[in-house]
Structure formats: C-alpha cells, structure tokens
mmCIF file of C-alpha atoms in Angstrom:
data_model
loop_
_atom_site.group_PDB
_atom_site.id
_atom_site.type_symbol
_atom_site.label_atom_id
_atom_site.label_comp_id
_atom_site.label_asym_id
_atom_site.label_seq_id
_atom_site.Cartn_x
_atom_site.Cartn_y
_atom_site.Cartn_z
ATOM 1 C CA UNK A 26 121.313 126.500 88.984
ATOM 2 C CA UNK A 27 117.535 125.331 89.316
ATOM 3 C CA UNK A 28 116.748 124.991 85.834
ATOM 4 C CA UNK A 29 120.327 123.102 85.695
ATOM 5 C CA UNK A 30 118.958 120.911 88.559
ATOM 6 C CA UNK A 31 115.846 120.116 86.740
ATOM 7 C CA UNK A 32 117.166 119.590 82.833
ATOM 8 C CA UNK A 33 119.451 116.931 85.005
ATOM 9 C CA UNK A 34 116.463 114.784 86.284
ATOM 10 C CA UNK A 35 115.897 113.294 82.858
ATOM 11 C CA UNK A 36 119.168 112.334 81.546
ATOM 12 C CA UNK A 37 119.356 109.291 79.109
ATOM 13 C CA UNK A 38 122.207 107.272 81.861
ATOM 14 C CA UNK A 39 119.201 106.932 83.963
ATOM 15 C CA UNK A 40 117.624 104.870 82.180
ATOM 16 C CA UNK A 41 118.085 101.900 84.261
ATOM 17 C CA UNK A 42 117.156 104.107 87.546
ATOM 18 C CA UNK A 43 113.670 104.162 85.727
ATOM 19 C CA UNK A 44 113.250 100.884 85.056
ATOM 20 C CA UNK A 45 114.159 99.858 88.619
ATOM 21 C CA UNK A 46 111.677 102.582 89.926
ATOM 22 C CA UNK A 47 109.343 101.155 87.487
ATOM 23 C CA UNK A 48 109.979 97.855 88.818
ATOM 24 C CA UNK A 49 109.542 98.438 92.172
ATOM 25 C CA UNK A 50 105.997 100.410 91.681
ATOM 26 C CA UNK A 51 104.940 97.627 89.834
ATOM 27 C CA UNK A 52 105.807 94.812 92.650
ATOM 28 C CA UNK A 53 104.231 97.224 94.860
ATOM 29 C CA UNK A 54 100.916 97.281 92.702
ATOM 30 C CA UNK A 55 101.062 93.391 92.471
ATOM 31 C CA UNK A 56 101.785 92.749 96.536
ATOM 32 C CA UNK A 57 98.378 95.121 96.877
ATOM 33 C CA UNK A 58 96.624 92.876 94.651
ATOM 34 C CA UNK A 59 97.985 90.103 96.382
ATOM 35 C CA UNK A 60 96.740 91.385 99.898
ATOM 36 C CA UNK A 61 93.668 92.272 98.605
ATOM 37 C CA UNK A 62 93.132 88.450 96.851
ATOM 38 C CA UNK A 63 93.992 87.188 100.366
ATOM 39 C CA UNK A 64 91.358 89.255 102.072
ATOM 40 C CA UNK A 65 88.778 87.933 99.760
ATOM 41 C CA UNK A 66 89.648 84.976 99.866
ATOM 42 C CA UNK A 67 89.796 84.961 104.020
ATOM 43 C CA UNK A 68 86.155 86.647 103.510
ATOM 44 C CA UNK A 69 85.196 83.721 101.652
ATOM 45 C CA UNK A 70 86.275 81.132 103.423
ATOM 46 C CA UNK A 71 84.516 82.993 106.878
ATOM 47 C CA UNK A 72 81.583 83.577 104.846
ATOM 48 C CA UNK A 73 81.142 80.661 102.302
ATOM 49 C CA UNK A 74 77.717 81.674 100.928
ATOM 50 C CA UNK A 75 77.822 85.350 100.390
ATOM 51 C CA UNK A 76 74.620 87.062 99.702
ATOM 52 C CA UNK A 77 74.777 87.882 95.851
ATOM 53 C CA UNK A 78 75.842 83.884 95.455
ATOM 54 C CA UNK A 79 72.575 82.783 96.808
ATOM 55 C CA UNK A 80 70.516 81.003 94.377
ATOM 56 C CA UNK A 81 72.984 81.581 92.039
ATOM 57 C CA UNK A 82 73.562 77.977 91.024
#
C-alpha cells in the first residue's frame, strides 16, 4: 500500500497540479522580492544619503 501511495505522487495527469504549484512558488518568490524592493526603497527615501553613497558622485 505505501509504495502504491508513493509510485502515485508522480503520475503524468498531474502535470498541471505541478505547474500550478510551480506557479504559485514562483508568485510567492516574486511578492518577497517585491516586499523586500519596498523596504529598500522606504529605507531610501528615510535615509536619502546612505553611507556607502557618500562621495560617490
């Protein structure tokens, strides 16, 4: 019954289940980045001149 159980976790009509898992990791990665790019940019704007730009233009 288990090794039943785990051949059936890979079967070719699930294709699509993939893909939407896939999908929904990779909106998950990209509303991360998103929140991160907002915290840097609310850094930035609180902080206009960071340290490391200083002098740097």
């Amino acid at each position: 019954m288990k090794s039943r159980w785990a051949g059936s976790l890979l079967p070719v009509s699930s294709v699509a289940e993939w893909h939407r898992i896939v999908g929904e990791i990779s909106f998950h990665k990209l509303l991360c980045t998103t929140i991160n790019l907002q915290k840097l940019i609310e850094n930035v704007i609180s902080n206009p001149i960071p340290p490391y730009l200083n002098g740097t233009f």
